[in-house]
């Protein structure tokens, strides 16, 4: 049976169940964050109570995420629960910096889930920088983006690589000795050229192992290890700890083969597939596995990039509130005689939205809103047309959509904003 965070998500993600509980998750994380910061500056007993409240609210969000089966998300809330429990019992120091790491994780998770509801395909590794900060604070031994990697087809069943046409006779003790002979210099190498050379030797040994497999699952597993070594030989992931650790695990697995006890650990397969999916320049072996396991687009170009928590939430809320006021004023204006007071309220609201939009670093949208305000002022003074009303209505709707999607605006957004502003000017000029 697969758990929400097992690597067996073969069906496409359905965002509808998440949309039903999104408000609950957002509010529960918000309450947890408030209680978490309220714990600061409190005496020990009061702090423990506040942290318990923070943990209870977090647990509510965690339960909802487990229920709707969002891959990777409950790993983050589970880790945050551990942090809150340790803040409370004193085994992890409560500081504002530590509290901020948890709060940043809440914000990242909320934004990621909102993206999923809006139709963005799942890519849990986007959450890695926040997961890494949390795990570092918790003192975890292993911190790997593959922990948040759930490709559509990451089990061995049904994704076989064809058996070798002329398999060599298996000599696992000899191959394990050969592998170890190259592994130590690889781990100790100080420059990339030496690493690539030793990784090439490791790849050659693993090719023999993969070719010797008689059963399809074993052939696919070892072919994935072979492809991983081939990528290291081509210069991918040079000298990183995660690469060294996987080579170490492969060595242990070869020892088991040499002793006659074979197994195919799913965690190792997932680490290799992550490396294959993340490769900037995949080899032909890696491309073969990308196709077999549907890995294209499963890992973002830069897993270290902090994509979330970059938008000023106060400015965004202020812009949304002022835009709602502006739309209400415009609606009343459209039904009333040209009332200068309503016109002033509309213009002030739009200027407020524009000021907040400047803080959000959306100059094209701010410029459009100021253009709207100027056009409306002239329209109130000199009369207006149905066409002008229509254009201003469209501009307000466009701005509303822009604020809703401020973190994932399409590439042509700024161009479209300029086009709408130009049309307003043209209408005003007749």
JSON list of N, CA and C in Angstrom, two decimals, residues 49-102:
[
{"chain": "A", "resi": 49, "resn": "UNK", "atom": "N", "xyz": [2.66, 26.43, 26.44]},
{"chain": "A", "resi": 49, "resn": "UNK", "atom": "CA", "xyz": [1.24, 26.45, 26.06]},
{"chain": "A", "resi": 49, "resn": "UNK", "atom": "C", "xyz": [1.07, 27.00, 24.65]},
{"chain": "A", "resi": 50, "resn": "UNK", "atom": "N", "xyz": [1.74, 28.12, 24.36]},
{"chain": "A", "resi": 50, "resn": "UNK", "atom": "CA", "xyz": [1.64, 28.72, 23.02]},
{"chain": "A", "resi": 50, "resn": "UNK", "atom": "C", "xyz": [2.16, 27.75, 21.95]},
{"chain": "A", "resi": 51, "resn": "UNK", "atom": "N", "xyz": [3.26, 27.06, 22.25]},
{"chain": "A", "resi": 51, "resn": "UNK", "atom": "CA", "xyz": [3.82, 26.11, 21.28]},
{"chain": "A", "resi": 51, "resn": "UNK", "atom": "C", "xyz": [2.90, 24.91, 21.08]},
{"chain": "A", "resi": 52, "resn": "UNK", "atom": "N", "xyz": [2.20, 24.51, 22.15]},
{"chain": "A", "resi": 52, "resn": "UNK", "atom": "CA", "xyz": [1.25, 23.42, 22.02]},
{"chain": "A", "resi": 52, "resn": "UNK", "atom": "C", "xyz": [0.09, 23.84, 21.12]},
{"chain": "A", "resi": 53, "resn": "UNK", "atom": "N", "xyz": [-0.36, 25.09, 21.26]},
{"chain": "A", "resi": 53, "resn": "UNK", "atom": "CA", "xyz": [-1.41, 25.62, 20.38]},
{"chain": "A", "resi": 53, "resn": "UNK", "atom": "C", "xyz": [-0.90, 25.63, 18.92]},
{"chain": "A", "resi": 54, "resn": "UNK", "atom": "N", "xyz": [0.34, 26.08, 18.75]},
{"chain": "A", "resi": 54, "resn": "UNK", "atom": "CA", "xyz": [0.92, 26.12, 17.40]},
{"chain": "A", "resi": 54, "resn": "UNK", "atom": "C", "xyz": [0.94, 24.73, 16.79]},
{"chain": "A", "resi": 55, "resn": "UNK", "atom": "N", "xyz": [1.30, 23.75, 17.62]},
{"chain": "A", "resi": 55, "resn": "UNK", "atom": "CA", "xyz": [1.40, 22.37, 17.12]},
{"chain": "A", "resi": 55, "resn": "UNK", "atom": "C", "xyz": [0.00, 21.80, 16.80]},
{"chain": "A", "resi": 56, "resn": "UNK", "atom": "N", "xyz": [-0.99, 22.13, 17.62]},
{"chain": "A", "resi": 56, "resn": "UNK", "atom": "CA", "xyz": [-2.36, 21.63, 17.37]},
{"chain": "A", "resi": 56, "resn": "UNK", "atom": "C", "xyz": [-2.90, 22.16, 16.04]},
{"chain": "A", "resi": 57, "resn": "UNK", "atom": "N", "xyz": [-2.68, 23.46, 15.78]},
{"chain": "A", "resi": 57, "resn": "UNK", "atom": "CA", "xyz": [-3.14, 24.04, 14.51]},
{"chain": "A", "resi": 57, "resn": "UNK", "atom": "C", "xyz": [-2.39, 23.41, 13.33]},
{"chain": "A", "resi": 58, "resn": "UNK", "atom": "N", "xyz": [-1.08, 23.22, 13.51]},
{"chain": "A", "resi": 58, "resn": "UNK", "atom": "CA", "xyz": [-0.28, 22.59, 12.45]},
{"chain": "A", "resi": 58, "resn": "UNK", "atom": "C", "xyz": [-0.78, 21.18, 12.18]},
{"chain": "A", "resi": 59, "resn": "UNK", "atom": "N", "xyz": [-1.12, 20.45, 13.24]},
{"chain": "A", "resi": 59, "resn": "UNK", "atom": "CA", "xyz": [-1.57, 19.07, 13.07]},
{"chain": "A", "resi": 59, "resn": "UNK", "atom": "C", "xyz": [-2.87, 19.02, 12.27]},
{"chain": "A", "resi": 60, "resn": "UNK", "atom": "N", "xyz": [-3.70, 20.04, 12.42]},
{"chain": "A", "resi": 60, "resn": "UNK", "atom": "CA", "xyz": [-4.94, 20.11, 11.65]},
{"chain": "A", "resi": 60, "resn": "UNK", "atom": "C", "xyz": [-4.61, 20.22, 10.15]},
{"chain": "A", "resi": 61, "resn": "UNK", "atom": "N", "xyz": [-3.65, 21.08, 9.80]},
{"chain": "A", "resi": 61, "resn": "UNK", "atom": "CA", "xyz": [-3.23, 21.23, 8.40]},
{"chain": "A", "resi": 61, "resn": "UNK", "atom": "C", "xyz": [-2.60, 19.93, 7.90]},
{"chain": "A", "resi": 62, "resn": "UNK", "atom": "N", "xyz": [-1.77, 19.31, 8.74]},
{"chain": "A", "resi": 62, "resn": "UNK", "atom": "CA", "xyz": [-1.11, 18.05, 8.38]},
{"chain": "A", "resi": 62, "resn": "UNK", "atom": "C", "xyz": [-2.15, 16.97, 8.05]},
{"chain": "A", "resi": 63, "resn": "UNK", "atom": "N", "xyz": [-3.18, 16.87, 8.89]},
{"chain": "A", "resi": 63, "resn": "UNK", "atom": "CA", "xyz": [-4.23, 15.87, 8.66]},
{"chain": "A", "resi": 63, "resn": "UNK", "atom": "C", "xyz": [-4.95, 16.09, 7.34]},
{"chain": "A", "resi": 64, "resn": "UNK", "atom": "N", "xyz": [-5.23, 17.35, 7.02]},
{"chain": "A", "resi": 64, "resn": "UNK", "atom": "CA", "xyz": [-5.92, 17.65, 5.76]},
{"chain": "A", "resi": 64, "resn": "UNK", "atom": "C", "xyz": [-5.04, 17.28, 4.57]},
{"chain": "A", "resi": 65, "resn": "UNK", "atom": "N", "xyz": [-3.72, 17.52, 4.68]},
{"chain": "A", "resi": 65, "resn": "UNK", "atom": "CA", "xyz": [-2.80, 17.20, 3.58]},
{"chain": "A", "resi": 65, "resn": "UNK", "atom": "C", "xyz": [-2.68, 15.70, 3.37]},
{"chain": "A", "resi": 66, "resn": "UNK", "atom": "N", "xyz": [-2.63, 14.95, 4.47]},
{"chain": "A", "resi": 66, "resn": "UNK", "atom": "CA", "xyz": [-2.59, 13.48, 4.35]},
{"chain": "A", "resi": 66, "resn": "UNK", "atom": "C", "xyz": [-3.86, 12.98, 3.66]},
{"chain": "A", "resi": 67, "resn": "UNK", "atom": "N", "xyz": [-4.99, 13.59, 4.00]},
{"chain": "A", "resi": 67, "resn": "UNK", "atom": "CA", "xyz": [-6.27, 13.16, 3.45]},
{"chain": "A", "resi": 67, "resn": "UNK", "atom": "C", "xyz": [-6.35, 13.38, 1.93]},
{"chain": "A", "resi": 68, "resn": "UNK", "atom": "N", "xyz": [-5.81, 14.53, 1.46]},
{"chain": "A", "resi": 68, "resn": "UNK", "atom": "CA", "xyz": [-5.94, 14.82, 0.02]},
{"chain": "A", "resi": 68, "resn": "UNK", "atom": "C", "xyz": [-4.74, 14.34, -0.79]},
{"chain": "A", "resi": 69, "resn": "UNK", "atom": "N", "xyz": [-3.74, 13.73, -0.13]},
{"chain": "A", "resi": 69, "resn": "UNK", "atom": "CA", "xyz": [-2.67, 13.03, -0.83]},
{"chain": "A", "resi": 69, "resn": "UNK", "atom": "C", "xyz": [-1.86, 13.93, -1.76]},
{"chain": "A", "resi": 70, "resn": "UNK", "atom": "N", "xyz": [-1.25, 14.98, -1.18]},
{"chain": "A", "resi": 70, "resn": "UNK", "atom": "CA", "xyz": [-0.36, 15.85, -1.95]},
{"chain": "A", "resi": 70, "resn": "UNK", "atom": "C", "xyz": [1.07, 15.38, -1.71]},
{"chain": "A", "resi": 71, "resn": "UNK", "atom": "N", "xyz": [1.69, 14.80, -2.73]},
{"chain": "A", "resi": 71, "resn": "UNK", "atom": "CA", "xyz": [3.03, 14.20, -2.56]},
{"chain": "A", "resi": 71, "resn": "UNK", "atom": "C", "xyz": [4.01, 15.21, -1.98]},
{"chain": "A", "resi": 72, "resn": "UNK", "atom": "N", "xyz": [4.72, 14.79, -0.94]},
{"chain": "A", "resi": 72, "resn": "UNK", "atom": "CA", "xyz": [5.78, 15.59, -0.35]},
{"chain": "A", "resi": 72, "resn": "UNK", "atom": "C", "xyz": [5.33, 16.58, 0.71]},
{"chain": "A", "resi": 73, "resn": "UNK", "atom": "N", "xyz": [4.08, 17.08, 0.59]},
{"chain": "A", "resi": 73, "resn": "UNK", "atom": "CA", "xyz": [3.64, 18.17, 1.47]},
{"chain": "A", "resi": 73, "resn": "UNK", "atom": "C", "xyz": [3.62, 17.74, 2.93]},
{"chain": "A", "resi": 74, "resn": "UNK", "atom": "N", "xyz": [3.13, 16.54, 3.20]},
{"chain": "A", "resi": 74, "resn": "UNK", "atom": "CA", "xyz": [3.03, 16.11, 4.60]},
{"chain": "A", "resi": 74, "resn": "UNK", "atom": "C", "xyz": [4.40, 15.80, 5.21]},
{"chain": "A", "resi": 75, "resn": "UNK", "atom": "N", "xyz": [5.43, 15.62, 4.37]},
{"chain": "A", "resi": 75, "resn": "UNK", "atom": "CA", "xyz": [6.80, 15.51, 4.90]},
{"chain": "A", "resi": 75, "resn": "UNK", "atom": "C", "xyz": [7.21, 16.82, 5.56]},
{"chain": "A", "resi": 76, "resn": "UNK", "atom": "N", "xyz": [6.80, 17.94, 4.95]},
{"chain": "A", "resi": 76, "resn": "UNK", "atom": "CA", "xyz": [7.15, 19.24, 5.50]},
{"chain": "A", "resi": 76, "resn": "UNK", "atom": "C", "xyz": [6.40, 19.50, 6.80]},
{"chain": "A", "resi": 77, "resn": "UNK", "atom": "N", "xyz": [5.09, 19.23, 6.82]},
{"chain": "A", "resi": 77, "resn": "UNK", "atom": "CA", "xyz": [4.32, 19.49, 8.04]},
{"chain": "A", "resi": 77, "resn": "UNK", "atom": "C", "xyz": [4.74, 18.53, 9.16]},
{"chain": "A", "resi": 78, "resn": "UNK", "atom": "N", "xyz": [5.11, 17.31, 8.80]},
{"chain": "A", "resi": 78, "resn": "UNK", "atom": "CA", "xyz": [5.59, 16.35, 9.80]},
{"chain": "A", "resi": 78, "resn": "UNK", "atom": "C", "xyz": [6.90, 16.85, 10.43]},
{"chain": "A", "resi": 79, "resn": "UNK", "atom": "N", "xyz": [7.80, 17.35, 9.58]},
{"chain": "A", "resi": 79, "resn": "UNK", "atom": "CA", "xyz": [9.07, 17.90, 10.08]},
{"chain": "A", "resi": 79, "resn": "UNK", "atom": "C", "xyz": [8.84, 19.12, 10.96]},
{"chain": "A", "resi": 80, "resn": "UNK", "atom": "N", "xyz": [7.88, 19.97, 10.57]},
{"chain": "A", "resi": 80, "resn": "UNK", "atom": "CA", "xyz": [7.57, 21.16, 11.36]},
{"chain": "A", "resi": 80, "resn": "UNK", "atom": "C", "xyz": [6.99, 20.76, 12.72]},
{"chain": "A", "resi": 81, "resn": "UNK", "atom": "N", "xyz": [6.16, 19.71, 12.73]},
{"chain": "A", "resi": 81, "resn": "UNK", "atom": "CA", "xyz": [5.62, 19.23, 14.01]},
{"chain": "A", "resi": 81, "resn": "UNK", "atom": "C", "xyz": [6.75, 18.77, 14.94]},
{"chain": "A", "resi": 82, "resn": "UNK", "atom": "N", "xyz": [7.74, 18.08, 14.36]},
{"chain": "A", "resi": 82, "resn": "UNK", "atom": "CA", "xyz": [8.90, 17.66, 15.18]},
{"chain": "A", "resi": 82, "resn": "UNK", "atom": "C", "xyz": [9.60, 18.87, 15.78]},
{"chain": "A", "resi": 83, "resn": "UNK", "atom": "N", "xyz": [9.77, 19.93, 14.96]},
{"chain": "A", "resi": 83, "resn": "UNK", "atom": "CA", "xyz": [10.46, 21.13, 15.44]},
{"chain": "A", "resi": 83, "resn": "UNK", "atom": "C", "xyz": [9.68, 21.77, 16.59]},
{"chain": "A", "resi": 84, "resn": "UNK", "atom": "N", "xyz": [8.34, 21.88, 16.44]},
{"chain": "A", "resi": 84, "resn": "UNK", "atom": "CA", "xyz": [7.53, 22.51, 17.49]},
{"chain": "A", "resi": 84, "resn": "UNK", "atom": "C", "xyz": [7.59, 21.67, 18.78]},
{"chain": "A", "resi": 85, "resn": "UNK", "atom": "N", "xyz": [7.56, 20.35, 18.63]},
{"chain": "A", "resi": 85, "resn": "UNK", "atom": "CA", "xyz": [7.63, 19.48, 19.82]},
{"chain": "A", "resi": 85, "resn": "UNK", "atom": "C", "xyz": [8.96, 19.66, 20.53]},
{"chain": "A", "resi": 86, "resn": "UNK", "atom": "N", "xyz": [10.03, 19.81, 19.76]},
{"chain": "A", "resi": 86, "resn": "UNK", "atom": "CA", "xyz": [11.36, 19.96, 20.36]},
{"chain": "A", "resi": 86, "resn": "UNK", "atom": "C", "xyz": [11.57, 21.36, 20.94]},
{"chain": "A", "resi": 87, "resn": "UNK", "atom": "N", "xyz": [10.96, 22.38, 20.31]},
{"chain": "A", "resi": 87, "resn": "UNK", "atom": "CA", "xyz": [10.97, 23.72, 20.95]},
{"chain": "A", "resi": 87, "resn": "UNK", "atom": "C", "xyz": [10.33, 23.62, 22.32]},
{"chain": "A", "resi": 88, "resn": "UNK", "atom": "N", "xyz": [9.22, 22.87, 22.38]},
{"chain": "A", "resi": 88, "resn": "UNK", "atom": "CA", "xyz": [8.43, 22.80, 23.62]},
{"chain": "A", "resi": 88, "resn": "UNK", "atom": "C", "xyz": [9.17, 22.03, 24.72]},
{"chain": "A", "resi": 89, "resn": "UNK", "atom": "N", "xyz": [9.83, 20.92, 24.34]},
{"chain": "A", "resi": 89, "resn": "UNK", "atom": "CA", "xyz": [10.50, 20.14, 25.40]},
{"chain": "A", "resi": 89, "resn": "UNK", "atom": "C", "xyz": [11.94, 20.62, 25.66]},
{"chain": "A", "resi": 90, "resn": "UNK", "atom": "N", "xyz": [12.38, 21.61, 24.87]},
{"chain": "A", "resi": 90, "resn": "UNK", "atom": "CA", "xyz": [13.70, 22.20, 25.13]},
{"chain": "A", "resi": 90, "resn": "UNK", "atom": "C", "xyz": [14.85, 21.49, 24.48]},
{"chain": "A", "resi": 91, "resn": "UNK", "atom": "N", "xyz": [14.60, 20.39, 23.74]},
{"chain": "A", "resi": 91, "resn": "UNK", "atom": "CA", "xyz": [15.72, 19.68, 23.09]},
{"chain": "A", "resi": 91, "resn": "UNK", "atom": "C", "xyz": [16.21, 20.44, 21.85]},
{"chain": "A", "resi": 92, "resn": "UNK", "atom": "N", "xyz": [15.44, 21.43, 21.39]},
{"chain": "A", "resi": 92, "resn": "UNK", "atom": "CA", "xyz": [15.87, 22.32, 20.32]},
{"chain": "A", "resi": 92, "resn": "UNK", "atom": "C", "xyz": [15.55, 23.74, 20.78]},
{"chain": "A", "resi": 93, "resn": "UNK", "atom": "N", "xyz": [16.55, 24.60, 20.78]},
{"chain": "A", "resi": 93, "resn": "UNK", "atom": "CA", "xyz": [16.36, 25.95, 21.34]},
{"chain": "A", "resi": 93, "resn": "UNK", "atom": "C", "xyz": [15.31, 26.73, 20.55]},
{"chain": "A", "resi": 94, "resn": "UNK", "atom": "N", "xyz": [14.38, 27.35, 21.27]},
{"chain": "A", "resi": 94, "resn": "UNK", "atom": "CA", "xyz": [13.42, 28.25, 20.62]},
{"chain": "A", "resi": 94, "resn": "UNK", "atom": "C", "xyz": [14.09, 29.62, 20.48]},
{"chain": "A", "resi": 95, "resn": "UNK", "atom": "N", "xyz": [14.32, 30.04, 19.24]},
{"chain": "A", "resi": 95, "resn": "UNK", "atom": "CA", "xyz": [14.80, 31.41, 18.98]},
{"chain": "A", "resi": 95, "resn": "UNK", "atom": "C", "xyz": [13.91, 31.97, 17.87]},
{"chain": "A", "resi": 96, "resn": "UNK", "atom": "N", "xyz": [13.95, 33.28, 17.69]},
{"chain": "A", "resi": 96, "resn": "UNK", "atom": "CA", "xyz": [13.15, 33.88, 16.62]},
{"chain": "A", "resi": 96, "resn": "UNK", "atom": "C", "xyz": [13.64, 33.42, 15.25]},
{"chain": "A", "resi": 97, "resn": "UNK", "atom": "N", "xyz": [14.95, 33.20, 15.11]},
{"chain": "A", "resi": 97, "resn": "UNK", "atom": "CA", "xyz": [15.48, 32.69, 13.84]},
{"chain": "A", "resi": 97, "resn": "UNK", "atom": "C", "xyz": [14.94, 31.29, 13.55]},
{"chain": "A", "resi": 98, "resn": "UNK", "atom": "N", "xyz": [14.91, 30.45, 14.58]},
{"chain": "A", "resi": 98, "resn": "UNK", "atom": "CA", "xyz": [14.37, 29.10, 14.40]},
{"chain": "A", "resi": 98, "resn": "UNK", "atom": "C", "xyz": [12.87, 29.15, 14.09]},
{"chain": "A", "resi": 99, "resn": "UNK", "atom": "N", "xyz": [12.14, 30.03, 14.78]},
{"chain": "A", "resi": 99, "resn": "UNK", "atom": "CA", "xyz": [10.71, 30.17, 14.52]},
{"chain": "A", "resi": 99, "resn": "UNK", "atom": "C", "xyz": [10.48, 30.65, 13.08]},
{"chain": "A", "resi": 100, "resn": "UNK", "atom": "N", "xyz": [11.38, 31.53, 12.61]},
{"chain": "A", "resi": 100, "resn": "UNK", "atom": "CA", "xyz": [11.24, 32.07, 11.24]},
{"chain": "A", "resi": 100, "resn": "UNK", "atom": "C", "xyz": [11.42, 30.97, 10.19]},
{"chain": "A", "resi": 101, "resn": "UNK", "atom": "N", "xyz": [12.31, 30.01, 10.47]},
{"chain": "A", "resi": 101, "resn": "UNK", "atom": "CA", "xyz": [12.50, 28.88, 9.53]},
{"chain": "A", "resi": 101, "resn": "UNK", "atom": "C", "xyz": [11.18, 28.12, 9.36]},
{"chain": "A", "resi": 102, "resn": "UNK", "atom": "N", "xyz": [10.49, 27.88, 10.47]},
{"chain": "A", "resi": 102, "resn": "UNK", "atom": "CA", "xyz": [9.19, 27.18, 10.42]},
{"chain": "A", "resi": 102, "resn": "UNK", "atom": "C", "xyz": [8.15, 28.05, 9.70]}
]
